[in-house]
mmCIF file of C-alpha atoms and ligand atoms in Angstrom:
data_model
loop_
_atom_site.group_PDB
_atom_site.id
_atom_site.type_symbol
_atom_site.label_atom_id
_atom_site.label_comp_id
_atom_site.label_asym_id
_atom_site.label_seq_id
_atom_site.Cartn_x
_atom_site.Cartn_y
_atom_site.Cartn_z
ATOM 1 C CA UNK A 1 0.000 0.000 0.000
ATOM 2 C CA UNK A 2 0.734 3.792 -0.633
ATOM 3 C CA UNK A 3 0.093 6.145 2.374
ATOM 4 C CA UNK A 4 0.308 9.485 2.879
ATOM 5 C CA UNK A 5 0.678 12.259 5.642
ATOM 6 C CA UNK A 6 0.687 15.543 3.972
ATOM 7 C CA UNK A 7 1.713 17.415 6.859
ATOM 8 C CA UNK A 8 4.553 15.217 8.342
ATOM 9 C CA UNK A 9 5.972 16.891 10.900
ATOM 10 C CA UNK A 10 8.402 15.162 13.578
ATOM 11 C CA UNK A 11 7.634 11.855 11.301
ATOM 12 C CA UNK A 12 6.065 9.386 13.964
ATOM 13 C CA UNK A 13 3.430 8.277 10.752
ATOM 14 C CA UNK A 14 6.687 7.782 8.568
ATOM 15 C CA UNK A 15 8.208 5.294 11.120
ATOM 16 C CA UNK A 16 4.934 3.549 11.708
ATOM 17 C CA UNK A 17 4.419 2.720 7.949
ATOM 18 C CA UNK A 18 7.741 1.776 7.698
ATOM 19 C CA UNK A 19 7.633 -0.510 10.396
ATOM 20 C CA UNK A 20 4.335 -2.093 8.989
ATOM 21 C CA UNK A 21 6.190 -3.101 5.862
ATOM 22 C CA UNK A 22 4.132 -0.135 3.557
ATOM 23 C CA UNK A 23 5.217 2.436 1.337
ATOM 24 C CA UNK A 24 4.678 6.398 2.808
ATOM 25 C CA UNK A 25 4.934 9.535 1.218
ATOM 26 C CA UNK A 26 5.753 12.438 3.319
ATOM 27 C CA UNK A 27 4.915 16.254 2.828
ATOM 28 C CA UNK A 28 5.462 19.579 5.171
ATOM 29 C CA UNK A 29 6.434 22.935 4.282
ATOM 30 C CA UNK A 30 9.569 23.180 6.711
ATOM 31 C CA UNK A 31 12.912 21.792 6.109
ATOM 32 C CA UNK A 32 13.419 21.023 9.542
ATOM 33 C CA UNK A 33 10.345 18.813 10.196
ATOM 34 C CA UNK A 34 11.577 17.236 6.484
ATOM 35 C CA UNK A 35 15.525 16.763 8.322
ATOM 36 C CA UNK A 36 13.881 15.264 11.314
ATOM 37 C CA UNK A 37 11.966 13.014 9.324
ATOM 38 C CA UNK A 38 14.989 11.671 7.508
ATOM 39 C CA UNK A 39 17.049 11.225 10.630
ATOM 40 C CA UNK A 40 13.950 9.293 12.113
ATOM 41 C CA UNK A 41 13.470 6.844 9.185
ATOM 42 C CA UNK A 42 16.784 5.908 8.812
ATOM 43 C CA UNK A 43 16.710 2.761 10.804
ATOM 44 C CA UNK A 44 16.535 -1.040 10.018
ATOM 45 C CA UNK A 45 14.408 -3.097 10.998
ATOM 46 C CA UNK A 46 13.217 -6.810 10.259
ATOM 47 C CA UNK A 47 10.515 -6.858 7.881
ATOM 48 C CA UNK A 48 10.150 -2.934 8.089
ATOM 49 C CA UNK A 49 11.250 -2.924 4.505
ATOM 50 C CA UNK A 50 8.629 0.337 3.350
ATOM 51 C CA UNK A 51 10.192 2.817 1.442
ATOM 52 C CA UNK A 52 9.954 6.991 2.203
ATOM 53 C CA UNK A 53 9.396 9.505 -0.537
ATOM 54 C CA UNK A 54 10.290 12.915 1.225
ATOM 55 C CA UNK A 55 8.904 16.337 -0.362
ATOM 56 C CA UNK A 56 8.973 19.949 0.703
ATOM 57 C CA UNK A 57 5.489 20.778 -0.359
ATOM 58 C CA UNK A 58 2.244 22.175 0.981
ATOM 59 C CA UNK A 59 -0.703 19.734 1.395
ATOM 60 C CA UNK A 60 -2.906 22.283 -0.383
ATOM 61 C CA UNK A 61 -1.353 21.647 -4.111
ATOM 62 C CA UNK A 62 0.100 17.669 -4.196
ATOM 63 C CA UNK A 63 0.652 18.345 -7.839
ATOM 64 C CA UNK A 64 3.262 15.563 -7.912
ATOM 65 C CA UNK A 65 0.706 13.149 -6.365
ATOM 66 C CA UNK A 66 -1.633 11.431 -8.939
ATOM 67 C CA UNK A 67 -5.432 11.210 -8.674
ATOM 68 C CA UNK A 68 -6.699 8.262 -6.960
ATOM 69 C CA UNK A 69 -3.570 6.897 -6.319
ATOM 70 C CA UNK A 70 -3.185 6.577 -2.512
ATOM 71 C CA UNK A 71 -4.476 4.166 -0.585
ATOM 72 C CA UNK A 72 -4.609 5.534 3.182
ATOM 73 C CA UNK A 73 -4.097 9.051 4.320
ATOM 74 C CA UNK A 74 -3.154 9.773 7.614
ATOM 75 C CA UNK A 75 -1.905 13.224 8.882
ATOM 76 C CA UNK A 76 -2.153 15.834 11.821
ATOM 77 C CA UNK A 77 -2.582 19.095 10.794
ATOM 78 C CA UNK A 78 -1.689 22.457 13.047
ATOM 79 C CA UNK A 79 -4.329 23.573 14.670
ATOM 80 C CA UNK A 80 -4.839 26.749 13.391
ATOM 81 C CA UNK A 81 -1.889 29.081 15.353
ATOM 82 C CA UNK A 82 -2.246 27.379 19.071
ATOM 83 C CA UNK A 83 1.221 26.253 18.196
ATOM 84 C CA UNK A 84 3.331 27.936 15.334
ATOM 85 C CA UNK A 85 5.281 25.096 13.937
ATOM 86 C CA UNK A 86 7.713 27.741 11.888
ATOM 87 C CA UNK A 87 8.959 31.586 12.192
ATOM 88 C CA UNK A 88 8.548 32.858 8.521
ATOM 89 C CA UNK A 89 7.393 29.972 6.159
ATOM 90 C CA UNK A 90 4.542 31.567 4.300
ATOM 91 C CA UNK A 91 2.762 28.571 3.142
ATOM 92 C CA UNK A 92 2.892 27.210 6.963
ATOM 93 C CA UNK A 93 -0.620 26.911 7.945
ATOM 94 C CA UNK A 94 0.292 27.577 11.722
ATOM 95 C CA UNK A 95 0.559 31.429 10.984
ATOM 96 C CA UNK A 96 -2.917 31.325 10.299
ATOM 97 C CA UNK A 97 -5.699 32.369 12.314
ATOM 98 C CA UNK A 98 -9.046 29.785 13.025
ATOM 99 C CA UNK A 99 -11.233 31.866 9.747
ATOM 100 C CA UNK A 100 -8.011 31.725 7.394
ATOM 101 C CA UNK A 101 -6.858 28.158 8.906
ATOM 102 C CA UNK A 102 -10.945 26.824 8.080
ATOM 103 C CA UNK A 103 -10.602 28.335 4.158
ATOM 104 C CA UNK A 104 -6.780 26.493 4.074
ATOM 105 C CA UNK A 105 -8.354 23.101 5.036
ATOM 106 C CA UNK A 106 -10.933 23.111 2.449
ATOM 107 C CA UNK A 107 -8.474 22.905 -0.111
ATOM 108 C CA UNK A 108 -6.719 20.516 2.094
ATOM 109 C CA UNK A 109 -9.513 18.184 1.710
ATOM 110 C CA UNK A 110 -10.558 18.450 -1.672
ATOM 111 C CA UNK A 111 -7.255 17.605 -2.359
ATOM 112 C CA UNK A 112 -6.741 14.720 -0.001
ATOM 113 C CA UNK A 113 -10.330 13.297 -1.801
ATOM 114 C CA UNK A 114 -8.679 13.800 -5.170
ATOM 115 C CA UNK A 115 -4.950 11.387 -4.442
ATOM 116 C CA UNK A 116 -6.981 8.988 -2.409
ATOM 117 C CA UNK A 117 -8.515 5.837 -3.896
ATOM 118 C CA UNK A 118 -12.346 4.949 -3.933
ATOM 119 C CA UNK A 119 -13.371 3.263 -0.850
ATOM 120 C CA UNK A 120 -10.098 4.040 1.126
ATOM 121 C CA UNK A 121 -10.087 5.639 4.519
ATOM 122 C CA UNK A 122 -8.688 9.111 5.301
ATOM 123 C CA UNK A 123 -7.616 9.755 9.248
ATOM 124 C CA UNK A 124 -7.277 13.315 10.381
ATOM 125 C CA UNK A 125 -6.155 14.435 13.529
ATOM 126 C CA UNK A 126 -7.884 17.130 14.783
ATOM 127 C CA UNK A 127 -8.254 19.005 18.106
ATOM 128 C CA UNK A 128 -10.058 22.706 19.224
ATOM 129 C CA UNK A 129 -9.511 25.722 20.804
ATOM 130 C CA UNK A 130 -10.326 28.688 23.101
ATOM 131 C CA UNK A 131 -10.672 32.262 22.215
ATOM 132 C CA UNK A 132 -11.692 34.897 25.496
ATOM 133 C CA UNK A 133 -12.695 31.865 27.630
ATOM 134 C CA UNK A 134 -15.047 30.164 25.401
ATOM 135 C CA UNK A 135 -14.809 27.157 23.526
ATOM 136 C CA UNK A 136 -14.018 27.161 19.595
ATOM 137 C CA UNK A 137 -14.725 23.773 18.362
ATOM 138 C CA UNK A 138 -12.553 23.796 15.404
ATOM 139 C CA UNK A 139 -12.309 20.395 14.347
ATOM 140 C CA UNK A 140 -15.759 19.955 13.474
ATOM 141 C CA UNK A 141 -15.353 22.771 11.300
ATOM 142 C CA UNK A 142 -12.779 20.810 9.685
ATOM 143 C CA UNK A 143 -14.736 17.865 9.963
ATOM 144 C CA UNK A 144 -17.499 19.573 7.633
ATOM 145 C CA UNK A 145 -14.515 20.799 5.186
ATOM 146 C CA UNK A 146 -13.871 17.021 4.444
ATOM 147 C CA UNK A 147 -17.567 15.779 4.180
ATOM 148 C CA UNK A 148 -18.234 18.659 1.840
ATOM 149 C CA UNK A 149 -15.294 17.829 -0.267
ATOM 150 C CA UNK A 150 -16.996 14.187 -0.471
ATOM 151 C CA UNK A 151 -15.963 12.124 2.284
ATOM 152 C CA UNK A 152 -18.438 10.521 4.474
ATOM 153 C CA UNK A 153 -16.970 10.037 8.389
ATOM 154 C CA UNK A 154 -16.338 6.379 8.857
ATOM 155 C CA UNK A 155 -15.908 6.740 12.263
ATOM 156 C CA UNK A 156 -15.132 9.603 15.244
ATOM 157 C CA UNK A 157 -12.112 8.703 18.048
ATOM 158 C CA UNK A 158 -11.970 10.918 20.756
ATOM 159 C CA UNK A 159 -8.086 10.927 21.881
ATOM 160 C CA UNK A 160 -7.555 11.858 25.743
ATOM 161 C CA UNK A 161 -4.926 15.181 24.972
ATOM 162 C CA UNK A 162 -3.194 16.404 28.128
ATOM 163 C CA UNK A 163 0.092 17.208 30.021
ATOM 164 C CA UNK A 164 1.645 18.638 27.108
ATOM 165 C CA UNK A 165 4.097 21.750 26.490
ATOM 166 C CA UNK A 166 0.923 24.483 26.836
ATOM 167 C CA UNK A 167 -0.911 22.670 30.091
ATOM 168 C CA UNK A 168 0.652 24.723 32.327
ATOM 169 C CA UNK A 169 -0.925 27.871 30.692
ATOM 170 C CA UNK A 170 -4.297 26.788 30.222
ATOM 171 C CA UNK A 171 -4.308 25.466 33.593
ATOM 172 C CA UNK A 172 -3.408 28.828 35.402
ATOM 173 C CA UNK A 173 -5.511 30.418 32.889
ATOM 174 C CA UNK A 174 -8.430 28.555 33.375
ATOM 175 C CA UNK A 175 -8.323 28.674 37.505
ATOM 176 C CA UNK A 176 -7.864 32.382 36.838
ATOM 177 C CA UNK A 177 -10.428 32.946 33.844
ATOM 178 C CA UNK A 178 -13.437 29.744 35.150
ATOM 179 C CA UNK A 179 -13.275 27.295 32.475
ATOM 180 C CA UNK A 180 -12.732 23.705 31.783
ATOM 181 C CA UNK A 181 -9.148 22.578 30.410
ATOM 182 C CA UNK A 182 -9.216 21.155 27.096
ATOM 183 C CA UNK A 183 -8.048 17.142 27.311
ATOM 184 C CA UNK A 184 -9.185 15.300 24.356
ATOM 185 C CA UNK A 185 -9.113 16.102 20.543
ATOM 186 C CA UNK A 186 -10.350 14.047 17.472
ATOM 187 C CA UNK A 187 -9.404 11.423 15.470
ATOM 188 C CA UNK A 188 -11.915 11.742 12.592
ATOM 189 C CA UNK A 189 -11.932 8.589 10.144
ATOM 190 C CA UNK A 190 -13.154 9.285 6.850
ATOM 191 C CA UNK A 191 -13.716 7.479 3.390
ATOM 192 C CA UNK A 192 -14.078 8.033 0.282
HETATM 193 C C1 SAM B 201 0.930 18.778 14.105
HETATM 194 S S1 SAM B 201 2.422 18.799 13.190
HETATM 195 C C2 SAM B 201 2.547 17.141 12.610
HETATM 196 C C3 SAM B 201 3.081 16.255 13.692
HETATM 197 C C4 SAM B 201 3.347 14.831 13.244
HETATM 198 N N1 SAM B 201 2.122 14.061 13.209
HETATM 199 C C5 SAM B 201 4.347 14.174 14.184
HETATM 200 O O1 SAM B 201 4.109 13.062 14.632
HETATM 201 O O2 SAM B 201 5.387 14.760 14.466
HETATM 202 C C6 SAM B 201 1.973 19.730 11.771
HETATM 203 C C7 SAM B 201 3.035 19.898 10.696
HETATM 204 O O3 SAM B 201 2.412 20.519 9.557
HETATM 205 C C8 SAM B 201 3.392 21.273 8.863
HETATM 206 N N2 SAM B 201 2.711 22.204 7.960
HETATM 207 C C9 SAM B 201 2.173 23.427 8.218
HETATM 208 N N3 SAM B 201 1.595 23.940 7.125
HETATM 209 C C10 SAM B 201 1.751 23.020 6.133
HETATM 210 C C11 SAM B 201 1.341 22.970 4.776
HETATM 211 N N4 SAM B 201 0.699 23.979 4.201
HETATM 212 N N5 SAM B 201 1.646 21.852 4.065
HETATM 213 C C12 SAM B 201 2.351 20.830 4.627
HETATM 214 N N6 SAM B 201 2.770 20.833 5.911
HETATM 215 C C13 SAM B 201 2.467 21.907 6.654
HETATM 216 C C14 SAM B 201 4.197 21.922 9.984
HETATM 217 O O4 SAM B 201 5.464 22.299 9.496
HETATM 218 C C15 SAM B 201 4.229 20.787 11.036
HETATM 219 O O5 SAM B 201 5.420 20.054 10.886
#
């Protein structure tokens, strides 16, 4: 099988398909997620025989990806600019703010439906945000990008998301402001 994870980041899908004996191709917009990648596939392993294409690229234009050619997508966007993954990269969708981020997506999806295969599954990691105390439920925003673009959800996998980097803010922050802390965000499952 081919998969792909648009936005690859620190690589962890990369490894994973490598170590499940499939083919991956990789995609982000900063040379030093696409260096960390590298360094983090090159490893052997019995029977982890998958090969890595790397590109610098942004997951809104896949140009060198064919339609209908992929056979599982997984990937992890940003979400939105909670955590800027990059100081001056333009087409780094982590500068952008939730409205811009939502109209970024939707060509993130249409293009994701376009490389995938018929009947093939499309994961997308997704979690939300706060703006002025109250709750901004982003991903089902971006969960409505990807049924509009003509996925149907196959299924919806709530992921338990806490002590990370940012915890410490949001908890002093949410003691000091009355709200809940975010500690979950979405795996949404999707097929074409
Ligand atoms: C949440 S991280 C991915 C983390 C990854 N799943 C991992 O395990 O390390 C999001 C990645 O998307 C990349 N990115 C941002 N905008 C992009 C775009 N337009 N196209 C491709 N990648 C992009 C960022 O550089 C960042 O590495």
């Amino acid at each position: 099988d081919l998969v792909l994870d648009q936005f690859a980041g620190g690589g962890t899908t990369l490894v994973e398909v490598k170590l499940l004996n499939r083919n991956i191709i990789g995609v982000d917009v900063n040379e030093v997620a696409l260096a960390r990648c590298r360094e983090k596939i090159n490893f052997d392993h019995s029977g982890a025989n998958g090969k890595v294409y790397l590109y610098k690229g942004d997951a809104r234009t896949l140009d060198f990806i064919k339609d209908n050619s992929i056979d599982l997508i997984c990937t992890h966007p940003p979400y939105a600019d909670i955590i800027k993954y990059s100081e001056d990269i333009e087409t780094d969708l982590s500068h952008l703010k939730v409205k811009d981020f939502l109209i970024a997506m939707r060509d993130v999806a249409a293009e994701s439906y376009r490389v995938l295969k018929k009947d093939k599954f499309c994961a997308v990691l997704m979690g939300d945000t706060r703006q002025k105390g109250h709750m901004i439920p982003m991903s089902f925003e971006v969960m409505k990008l990807f049924q509009s673009a003509g996925f149907k959800l196959k299924e919806l996998v709530i992921k338990e998301q806490h002590n990370c980097k940012a915890t410490g803010y949001w908890k002093t922050n949410s003691v000091k402001y009355n709200f809940l802390l975010i500690a979950h965000e979405y795996l949404f499952i999707f097929r074409k």
